[in-house]
């Protein structure tokens, strides 16, 4: 049952009677029967029911038979109110209930309902509200009309009542007409349906009022407490947690933050790593470990006031992006031995707030740790702290209990929430502590516990998520008043569907001991003899199991799962720390050591006891602490999801299985092995020979195949060198960039019928990492064979020559060809002698001696298979070599803040044919074209010195270009501040780009007359952006335009197509699949969009992508397969979008008397798309891919998830 800040909940005669949630009862015995319409009313005969059914007859109308009943069927998960009317006339049936509020409510309410009706006229949904202090009834807004409605329709209506508080509401369901109608899930709320505090995606916080400014720890007990900080862009909890207390007085909001910091622990001798240097008002505190507060008092979620403070109480502030603003707020701060703290006082006047109004604003608090690069936040954010749309909702409220809701993973393998409630008021506070849960369909339910907290007392309680209810995938904790329903706190949503596994734990010890799992005591049950038993949940990431001895003795233990795929025993892999009274159990405290413990011979266990095989007895002194990490999810399959998801596996081709590893430790692993077990239906190509161009030392050197008893095959892959630790071992975030660093794209190919599946895991032969296998199951599917068509090019930008072993190339190019790929656009080209400096021809290659030779072999082989070959020139070509010998020619370029420290050769020198650097890059480019038979060279402008440099030579050239007086003072700040100068500077930079492009094309044509020049710019045509490009001028000197991957949805692709088309040259929009959020199955939709926007194909930016697999190629093939039929429409490009109305993005192209409709489903769910044709008379309709034609345009078309449906109409002349 869902209650979303419900004032009154009426389940359409399903839930009746009082407003108290606990007293709602099911109306299974509601009256069902027939009656003729007559004047007057009919009361339900069931005792205790408050519903009334009114039958009213209009004047001069004949009798109408009305039936009010439950028909026994289920609608939307509940039995719905069913009213049926038959006969003559238009009588109407009214079902009503009056709800009186304990106190007046705001003037705005929302009513929601689900309605399904089939009537000849209309139905109405009405409500009446009784205004406080007046006898009259105010009629709240409108009616909803239905005519032959198909299926359920959800309604959400906002009702405003004359600007006065509402005392009571009479809810009525009104039926008018002949036919039938069903109503379900009727609710009255203060929030829109589906946007109530519990259903909303953002947290909720009511800040309590206190009598005076808090000055000590007792005063701060009255403040609300926020905890459970998560990492930026993730739902994983931060390694170093933060607790924030908030309250307010009539003058100000008071905030105290306590920031855990292991680096300040003296035992670690790492205090120097903690950053605390910045001083002075408005100094850049973000260079230090700091706390940031964000206030949006108006709740508009677009602008905010930002405050920053470090451990030295240095203050920084900005209001609505204006850094010049200085508020009257104050701060103080300090450091301890395990944390640092700060207290901030923010005047309400600074925020535009008044203590007298309960206005809903938004708020967030975030934190930066510099030593380990950890960014954490209270409200989960996706990409940066400045995301006000995701901030918590904040209200100023009356004095109220202080609440802390802590999310935890309990040691008994259950997940749950702990509540700590302190009542500083003078009255007992009846509260509801709850757990809201959402399933995959976003339905919300509550699990509740009622508690009454006496004045001045504190209560704690916990709620667990039952294991049998794991279909509820997300949860959040909340506390609200039992009487008034006011929410005190609602936490963010967290994933609760377990991605880990339940494992058994057993321990034997001759000494007294303490067992800790993930920093929580593990509760064990006594078994036979000295054995203790328990259960743990292995979560995604690092799981730390700790054992401490209270007195000298020996122990042994084992961790295993039901399928015996996991077996962790006491052995040399355990870590230990020196004896101390209370070990912190922070993993960096522990170092591998044998100084305080030793192995002893097994104590002769029973011969039949196989479960302890391999477990060693370990002896320890009093106080010795031992630690073991059990990693789940260290080795990952991309795209990653729950174990239950099945991925496509294509007949004939198979799948590109991308698997990567994150080292969860703080030390390198010299003995890591990746293990992939394949079912009998598939085989795995060996990756040996892959050069891994981004992680040169970590390459596969051996793959050993072993047949298993169950018919599966184990493929054990070993690597050169060692596995580096994750860049932030404390957080172990899901960093999908690891695919290129510590990962492998592997070709899994079909060899026999039957189920296709992998078991993926990693192991360390000597280290402490133990990996839990992950099952990856596939669904076998046919591959939609794509087509190639002259005049339409599909580029694949990537480095298959390095990412895949040479033995993979035939199968990989088979996949490309089947998808309709025509061109391989390879990675960043350089120059030089490949035998002396092999990296010069391929600047980002492996550095391997054979790297350039492998590149040449791939180019030759791909061309023999009919592919075009293009190579990307990364700007600048070998400039580091030139600047090494000619440092005077370098200038700091202004491309971006992250690259300002780098020097580049200014373009004024590159264009100077008398300067040596011109001959240098000309010779490099010529050498590349002499060695590689390329069809195209692509200049990647996005990786270039976008804004140039503000050196004397460039400024002199700009002064001459802009015809400025010799004495005109120039510089970066002057150019950026002056509108006139900035516009001229942009034009100057654009002209230089055109000149370099022209020079490059001249060099290319001299070295290889048939090679063309393409230009890549990822951003809009000629704007004030740093990626400024004058395409109208470039179109005259380049042969192909690659528009970048941000041009599809904003119209820039169409603009560029028109510009290049005027010169008779093609443009290819970019298709983005480089980020984690880019779904592989959406690539076909993006390709269709590119074609209908005028692109003569598209460029797939797959370089380094974790999402580029055969699913993406199949999505491309689903579009290219229709290219011969689409060609005439795409060439004419006569857009007629106004001729169709559709419930999905639609494009209409005209060619002669035929029309092509492109319907895009960009969601991951199937869609029934309503369609209305407003063009000429239709003679025939055909959906491409279907054999049969139709005479009429269908009113509705079923669209498959993430797909494009093409409809061709033959119309009258």
mmCIF file of C-alpha atoms in Angstrom, residues 204-361:
data_model
loop_
_atom_site.group_PDB
_atom_site.id
_atom_site.type_symbol
_atom_site.label_atom_id
_atom_site.label_comp_id
_atom_site.label_asym_id
_atom_site.label_seq_id
_atom_site.Cartn_x
_atom_site.Cartn_y
_atom_site.Cartn_z
ATOM 1 C CA UNK A 204 13.606 15.640 2.609
ATOM 2 C CA UNK A 205 14.639 17.579 5.705
ATOM 3 C CA UNK A 206 12.707 19.631 8.235
ATOM 4 C CA UNK A 207 15.084 21.845 10.200
ATOM 5 C CA UNK A 208 13.799 22.313 13.787
ATOM 6 C CA UNK A 209 13.613 25.661 15.547
ATOM 7 C CA UNK A 210 15.583 26.037 18.792
ATOM 8 C CA UNK A 211 15.317 28.735 21.423
ATOM 9 C CA UNK A 212 18.928 29.879 21.284
ATOM 10 C CA UNK A 213 22.118 29.424 19.329
ATOM 11 C CA UNK A 214 23.741 26.056 20.161
ATOM 12 C CA UNK A 215 27.042 26.515 21.998
ATOM 13 C CA UNK A 216 27.848 23.049 23.372
ATOM 14 C CA UNK A 217 27.285 19.352 22.658
ATOM 15 C CA UNK A 218 24.060 19.300 24.688
ATOM 16 C CA UNK A 219 22.592 22.136 22.624
ATOM 17 C CA UNK A 220 23.452 20.356 19.383
ATOM 18 C CA UNK A 221 21.417 17.336 20.504
ATOM 19 C CA UNK A 222 18.310 19.256 19.371
ATOM 20 C CA UNK A 223 19.513 19.496 15.764
ATOM 21 C CA UNK A 224 18.604 17.262 12.869
ATOM 22 C CA UNK A 225 21.436 14.927 11.858
ATOM 23 C CA UNK A 226 22.377 14.019 8.287
ATOM 24 C CA UNK A 227 24.724 11.119 7.578
ATOM 25 C CA UNK A 228 25.123 8.362 4.965
ATOM 26 C CA UNK A 229 27.274 10.474 2.631
ATOM 27 C CA UNK A 230 27.815 8.824 -0.744
ATOM 28 C CA UNK A 231 30.469 9.252 -3.381
ATOM 29 C CA UNK A 232 29.850 11.691 -6.195
ATOM 30 C CA UNK A 233 28.290 9.836 -9.111
ATOM 31 C CA UNK A 234 27.688 6.679 -7.099
ATOM 32 C CA UNK A 235 25.498 5.206 -4.362
ATOM 33 C CA UNK A 236 28.519 3.766 -2.591
ATOM 34 C CA UNK A 237 29.104 5.159 0.886
ATOM 35 C CA UNK A 238 32.139 7.360 1.329
ATOM 36 C CA UNK A 239 35.113 5.813 3.084
ATOM 37 C CA UNK A 240 35.344 8.804 5.430
ATOM 38 C CA UNK A 241 31.844 9.657 6.619
ATOM 39 C CA UNK A 242 30.422 13.073 7.562
ATOM 40 C CA UNK A 243 27.718 13.882 10.120
ATOM 41 C CA UNK A 244 25.958 17.228 9.779
ATOM 42 C CA UNK A 245 23.668 18.783 12.399
ATOM 43 C CA UNK A 246 21.196 21.540 11.496
ATOM 44 C CA UNK A 247 18.831 23.750 13.479
ATOM 45 C CA UNK A 248 17.724 27.356 13.316
ATOM 46 C CA UNK A 249 16.863 30.315 15.500
ATOM 47 C CA UNK A 250 14.741 33.274 14.415
ATOM 48 C CA UNK A 251 17.961 34.885 13.222
ATOM 49 C CA UNK A 252 20.041 32.183 11.546
ATOM 50 C CA UNK A 253 20.521 28.585 10.435
ATOM 51 C CA UNK A 254 23.197 26.805 12.448
ATOM 52 C CA UNK A 255 25.250 23.965 10.982
ATOM 53 C CA UNK A 256 27.832 21.734 12.622
ATOM 54 C CA UNK A 257 29.748 19.167 10.587
ATOM 55 C CA UNK A 258 31.949 16.414 11.957
ATOM 56 C CA UNK A 259 34.153 14.945 9.233
ATOM 57 C CA UNK A 260 35.834 11.605 9.857
ATOM 58 C CA UNK A 261 39.428 11.670 8.667
ATOM 59 C CA UNK A 262 41.653 8.589 9.111
ATOM 60 C CA UNK A 263 44.670 10.618 7.984
ATOM 61 C CA UNK A 264 44.558 12.574 11.255
ATOM 62 C CA UNK A 265 45.010 9.411 13.327
ATOM 63 C CA UNK A 266 48.494 9.706 14.912
ATOM 64 C CA UNK A 267 49.062 5.952 14.600
ATOM 65 C CA UNK A 268 49.091 6.302 10.815
ATOM 66 C CA UNK A 269 51.735 9.041 10.748
ATOM 67 C CA UNK A 270 49.954 10.584 7.764
ATOM 68 C CA UNK A 271 48.742 13.933 9.071
ATOM 69 C CA UNK A 272 50.868 15.766 6.505
ATOM 70 C CA UNK A 273 48.668 14.338 3.744
ATOM 71 C CA UNK A 274 45.666 16.226 5.141
ATOM 72 C CA UNK A 275 45.317 19.506 3.245
ATOM 73 C CA UNK A 276 44.824 22.642 5.357
ATOM 74 C CA UNK A 277 46.771 25.574 3.926
ATOM 75 C CA UNK A 278 44.396 28.157 2.454
ATOM 76 C CA UNK A 279 43.644 31.259 4.540
ATOM 77 C CA UNK A 280 41.960 34.609 3.901
ATOM 78 C CA UNK A 281 38.356 35.473 3.118
ATOM 79 C CA UNK A 282 37.241 34.253 -0.310
ATOM 80 C CA UNK A 283 40.500 32.341 -0.824
ATOM 81 C CA UNK A 284 40.214 29.139 -2.860
ATOM 82 C CA UNK A 285 39.315 26.716 -0.062
ATOM 83 C CA UNK A 286 38.710 23.949 -2.600
ATOM 84 C CA UNK A 287 42.456 23.358 -2.766
ATOM 85 C CA UNK A 288 42.131 22.032 0.804
ATOM 86 C CA UNK A 289 40.013 19.395 2.463
ATOM 87 C CA UNK A 290 36.793 21.351 2.800
ATOM 88 C CA UNK A 291 33.036 21.313 3.332
ATOM 89 C CA UNK A 292 30.543 22.960 0.984
ATOM 90 C CA UNK A 293 26.989 24.085 1.806
ATOM 91 C CA UNK A 294 24.387 24.801 -0.860
ATOM 92 C CA UNK A 295 21.139 26.706 -0.177
ATOM 93 C CA UNK A 296 18.311 27.300 -2.637
ATOM 94 C CA UNK A 297 15.711 28.982 -0.392
ATOM 95 C CA UNK A 298 13.202 29.485 -3.218
ATOM 96 C CA UNK A 299 13.273 25.847 -4.287
ATOM 97 C CA UNK A 300 13.548 26.716 -7.976
ATOM 98 C CA UNK A 301 16.397 24.186 -8.359
ATOM 99 C CA UNK A 302 18.398 26.236 -10.821
ATOM 100 C CA UNK A 303 20.331 28.759 -8.699
ATOM 101 C CA UNK A 304 21.821 28.550 -5.239
ATOM 102 C CA UNK A 305 24.009 30.171 -2.611
ATOM 103 C CA UNK A 306 27.253 28.257 -2.065
ATOM 104 C CA UNK A 307 29.426 28.425 1.060
ATOM 105 C CA UNK A 308 32.796 26.734 1.477
ATOM 106 C CA UNK A 309 34.867 26.320 4.624
ATOM 107 C CA UNK A 310 38.048 24.387 5.474
ATOM 108 C CA UNK A 311 39.500 23.175 8.770
ATOM 109 C CA UNK A 312 41.140 26.590 9.289
ATOM 110 C CA UNK A 313 37.705 28.286 9.145
ATOM 111 C CA UNK A 314 38.610 29.958 5.842
ATOM 112 C CA UNK A 315 35.391 31.178 4.213
ATOM 113 C CA UNK A 316 34.451 31.263 0.529
ATOM 114 C CA UNK A 317 31.011 32.157 -0.809
ATOM 115 C CA UNK A 318 29.072 32.880 -3.961
ATOM 116 C CA UNK A 319 25.442 33.710 -4.659
ATOM 117 C CA UNK A 320 23.784 32.659 -7.888
ATOM 118 C CA UNK A 321 27.241 32.203 -9.387
ATOM 119 C CA UNK A 322 28.431 35.673 -8.348
ATOM 120 C CA UNK A 323 31.687 35.255 -6.454
ATOM 121 C CA UNK A 324 31.805 38.937 -5.561
ATOM 122 C CA UNK A 325 28.920 38.464 -3.103
ATOM 123 C CA UNK A 326 29.980 38.335 0.548
ATOM 124 C CA UNK A 327 27.420 37.148 3.063
ATOM 125 C CA UNK A 328 27.323 37.988 6.756
ATOM 126 C CA UNK A 329 27.772 34.333 7.750
ATOM 127 C CA UNK A 330 30.491 33.179 10.104
ATOM 128 C CA UNK A 331 32.442 29.965 10.656
ATOM 129 C CA UNK A 332 34.792 28.328 13.099
ATOM 130 C CA UNK A 333 36.633 25.032 12.777
ATOM 131 C CA UNK A 334 39.211 22.726 14.296
ATOM 132 C CA UNK A 335 40.927 19.337 14.080
ATOM 133 C CA UNK A 336 40.993 16.279 16.328
ATOM 134 C CA UNK A 337 42.824 12.961 16.244
ATOM 135 C CA UNK A 338 40.233 11.233 14.054
ATOM 136 C CA UNK A 339 38.211 14.020 12.452
ATOM 137 C CA UNK A 340 37.931 17.695 11.779
ATOM 138 C CA UNK A 341 34.872 19.845 12.448
ATOM 139 C CA UNK A 342 33.361 23.169 11.539
ATOM 140 C CA UNK A 343 30.414 25.252 12.735
ATOM 141 C CA UNK A 344 28.672 27.675 10.405
ATOM 142 C CA UNK A 345 26.072 30.325 11.234
ATOM 143 C CA UNK A 346 24.118 31.580 8.215
ATOM 144 C CA UNK A 347 21.769 34.557 8.806
ATOM 145 C CA UNK A 348 18.304 33.926 7.408
ATOM 146 C CA UNK A 349 18.533 37.360 5.836
ATOM 147 C CA UNK A 350 21.485 36.164 3.729
ATOM 148 C CA UNK A 351 19.244 33.493 2.276
ATOM 149 C CA UNK A 352 16.110 35.572 1.917
ATOM 150 C CA UNK A 353 14.287 33.431 4.481
ATOM 151 C CA UNK A 354 11.959 34.273 7.313
ATOM 152 C CA UNK A 355 11.494 32.142 10.415
ATOM 153 C CA UNK A 356 7.753 32.827 10.193
ATOM 154 C CA UNK A 357 7.183 31.160 6.796
ATOM 155 C CA UNK A 358 7.394 27.470 6.037
ATOM 156 C CA UNK A 359 8.701 27.846 2.521
ATOM 157 C CA UNK A 360 10.098 24.751 0.817
ATOM 158 C CA UNK A 361 13.637 25.354 -0.397
#
